[in-house]
Amino acid sequence: MPGITTKDEFNKHIKKVLIDEKAVQEAIARAGAEISREYEGKPLLLVSILKGSFVFLADLCRAITLPCEMDFMIAKSYYNSTESSGDVKILMDLEHDISEYHVIIVEDIVDTGQTLSKLIPMLKERNPLSVKVVTLLDKPSRRTAAFDPDMSLFTIPDLFVIGYGLDCGEYYRNLPYIAEYNTEEGVCSDV
Ligand code: 5GP
């Protein structure tokens, strides 16, 4: 059900711009160039973990100058109050048999690290040629699982951020920059 229908309501939750559009695009151009150097001559599959990474994937794939294929997956972490580590379930799986590919997981943000620390071993069981993780944002101060991405474009402090694919109650994914969410004006449903 739609929750935000006016521009005023939308804008009042945008506290401040943390990473502007130019900085995001410049970092993606550098990451794309590095991936293009590293994977030349290799069968490459970019795997986007939905929904948050779809904007990043769209720009990153266009900064990569090699032939590559794309696939999508939805994975969710489930926690209960007595456990610090949760369970990860694949809600939508890949179409590709990844055993013939070098896989790059494209992620929006690594926060506690729980999701990817469980998902990567599940994908490795399918015997890909290699698996690496590139994330747009990394919040290392929040880590509760032993996991670090292979490439991170920006390290950010412990703030709830929105924009460039990252949502709050499904809104704000379409901002072309990364912003801090204003919790003083109310909290979104999934914080
Ligand atoms: P974790 O690393 O804790 O397993 O989970 C990462 C997921 O939590 C991300 O893919 C993202 O969906 C969500 N997440 C973590 N931090 C933030 C944040 O600051 N803003 C938004 N919108 N989502 C976040």
XYZ file of C-alpha atoms and ligand atoms in Angstrom:
215
model
C 0.000 0.000 0.000
C 1.484 3.409 -0.921
C 2.656 5.403 2.133
C 4.308 8.572 0.823
C 2.433 10.513 -1.788
C 3.709 14.095 -1.485
C 7.113 15.637 -2.191
C 7.132 17.349 1.246
C 6.634 14.049 3.031
C 9.337 12.455 0.847
C 11.883 15.252 1.323
C 11.551 15.653 5.090
C 13.158 12.246 5.657
C 16.269 13.129 3.650
C 18.551 14.439 6.411
C 21.674 15.114 4.396
C 23.554 13.957 1.332
C 26.420 11.681 2.385
C 27.805 10.733 -1.031
C 26.786 12.860 -3.992
C 25.961 11.600 -7.477
C 29.334 12.638 -8.942
C 31.305 10.780 -6.268
C 29.152 7.658 -6.743
C 29.645 7.700 -10.518
C 33.407 8.326 -10.278
C 33.857 5.411 -7.867
C 31.818 3.149 -10.154
C 33.946 4.130 -13.172
C 37.088 3.139 -11.212
C 35.544 -0.146 -10.032
C 34.394 -0.985 -13.573
C 37.893 -0.339 -14.950
C 39.468 -2.535 -12.261
C 37.016 -5.393 -12.909
C 37.593 -5.050 -16.665
C 41.351 -5.471 -16.137
C 41.016 -8.360 -13.694
C 38.485 -10.481 -15.608
C 39.673 -10.104 -19.190
C 39.274 -13.413 -21.073
C 37.216 -14.992 -18.269
C 33.516 -15.963 -18.382
C 31.998 -13.372 -16.057
C 28.621 -13.441 -14.308
C 27.412 -10.448 -12.292
C 24.942 -11.481 -9.597
C 22.747 -8.763 -8.153
C 21.230 -9.350 -4.724
C 17.787 -7.748 -5.018
C 16.316 -5.380 -4.475
C 18.860 -2.922 -3.088
C 21.618 -3.503 -5.627
C 19.690 -3.065 -8.872
C 20.712 0.585 -9.373
C 24.373 -0.140 -8.591
C 24.348 -3.132 -10.954
C 22.842 -1.037 -13.753
C 25.671 1.504 -13.566
C 28.475 -0.937 -12.723
C 27.727 -3.238 -15.674
C 27.939 -0.251 -18.017
C 31.353 0.656 -16.576
C 32.631 -2.847 -17.371
C 34.030 -3.099 -20.888
C 34.062 -6.922 -21.061
C 31.379 -9.352 -22.191
C 29.444 -10.389 -19.096
C 26.171 -11.975 -18.142
C 23.780 -10.960 -15.381
C 21.602 -12.819 -12.947
C 19.471 -11.930 -9.935
C 18.699 -13.417 -6.577
C 16.624 -12.511 -3.543
C 18.031 -13.595 -0.173
C 16.658 -12.643 3.224
C 18.171 -12.930 6.691
C 15.869 -14.058 9.463
C 16.754 -13.321 13.071
C 15.131 -14.184 16.352
C 15.573 -12.306 19.606
C 17.829 -14.896 21.235
C 20.309 -15.286 18.361
C 22.785 -12.744 17.046
C 23.238 -14.729 13.858
C 20.211 -15.581 11.767
C 19.297 -17.871 8.967
C 19.479 -16.934 5.310
C 16.848 -18.109 2.887
C 16.974 -17.831 -0.891
C 13.570 -16.435 -1.894
C 14.422 -16.211 -5.602
C 17.269 -18.247 -7.055
C 19.626 -17.736 -9.988
C 18.818 -18.991 -13.478
C 22.465 -19.727 -14.300
C 24.426 -22.860 -13.518
C 27.338 -20.915 -12.006
C 29.879 -23.757 -12.338
C 31.132 -22.297 -15.625
C 31.525 -18.726 -14.436
C 33.661 -16.374 -12.426
C 30.970 -14.793 -10.247
C 30.914 -11.260 -8.869
C 28.215 -10.695 -6.258
C 26.994 -7.099 -6.537
C 25.665 -5.823 -3.193
C 24.297 -2.474 -2.063
C 25.619 -2.482 1.504
C 27.404 -4.853 3.877
C 26.138 -4.117 7.370
C 26.320 -6.966 9.953
C 27.726 -9.252 7.230
C 25.271 -12.001 8.222
C 23.582 -12.310 4.825
C 26.715 -12.703 2.728
C 28.642 -14.753 5.298
C 25.945 -17.408 4.889
C 25.099 -16.916 1.220
C 28.668 -17.175 -0.131
C 29.259 -20.736 1.209
C 25.884 -21.738 -0.284
C 27.000 -20.434 -3.679
C 30.460 -22.010 -3.377
C 28.789 -25.423 -3.048
C 27.695 -24.934 -6.666
C 31.393 -24.890 -7.718
C 31.761 -21.561 -9.510
C 35.212 -20.885 -11.031
C 35.553 -18.096 -8.435
C 33.341 -15.830 -6.291
C 34.067 -12.266 -5.254
C 31.900 -9.599 -3.642
C 31.764 -5.959 -4.668
C 29.694 -3.668 -2.471
C 28.807 -0.040 -2.959
C 28.795 0.681 0.792
C 30.411 -0.937 3.792
C 29.521 -0.319 7.467
C 32.355 -2.270 9.176
C 31.490 -0.915 12.645
C 28.253 -2.956 12.579
C 29.839 -6.302 11.704
C 28.704 -9.348 13.712
C 29.864 -11.982 11.187
C 33.404 -12.655 9.997
C 32.936 -11.347 6.482
C 34.652 -8.694 4.384
C 33.848 -7.752 0.782
C 36.614 -8.060 -1.833
C 35.890 -4.556 -3.112
C 34.056 -1.751 -1.337
C 33.473 1.629 -2.980
C 32.685 3.607 0.187
C 33.102 2.972 3.918
C 30.418 4.747 5.945
C 29.710 5.209 9.682
C 26.839 3.557 11.550
C 23.965 5.501 9.976
C 20.791 4.358 8.262
C 21.198 5.407 4.646
C 18.835 5.663 1.698
C 19.098 6.289 -2.015
C 20.782 4.778 -5.042
C 18.823 1.536 -4.613
C 18.635 1.586 -0.802
C 15.138 1.995 0.536
C 13.103 2.881 3.538
C 9.706 1.190 3.324
C 10.317 0.783 -0.462
C 10.793 4.526 -1.023
C 13.977 6.489 -1.840
C 15.558 3.847 -4.095
C 15.347 6.355 -6.946
C 17.535 9.044 -5.350
C 20.702 9.365 -7.488
C 22.851 9.879 -4.340
C 23.327 8.302 -0.902
C 21.666 10.199 1.948
C 21.279 9.840 5.690
C 17.696 9.033 6.665
C 16.061 11.459 9.092
C 14.704 9.290 11.904
C 13.463 12.339 13.855
C 10.605 12.596 11.369
C 9.504 8.996 11.933
C 11.026 5.602 11.279
C 10.390 3.546 8.194
C 8.777 0.166 8.528
C 11.927 -1.902 7.966
C 14.370 -0.109 10.321
P 23.653 -7.618 6.569
O 25.034 -7.261 6.082
O 23.368 -7.001 7.923
O 23.371 -9.085 6.530
O 22.530 -7.071 5.644
C 22.687 -6.183 4.671
C 21.313 -5.748 4.183
O 20.640 -4.971 5.193
C 21.510 -4.853 2.996
O 21.531 -5.581 1.783
C 20.327 -3.900 3.128
O 19.196 -4.461 2.496
C 20.053 -3.808 4.628
N 20.695 -2.600 5.208
C 21.734 -2.565 6.053
N 22.070 -1.298 6.377
C 21.206 -0.497 5.704
C 21.044 0.934 5.606
O 21.769 1.760 6.204
N 20.040 1.365 4.793
C 19.223 0.524 4.104
N 18.277 1.078 3.350
N 19.353 -0.831 4.173
C 20.335 -1.333 4.952
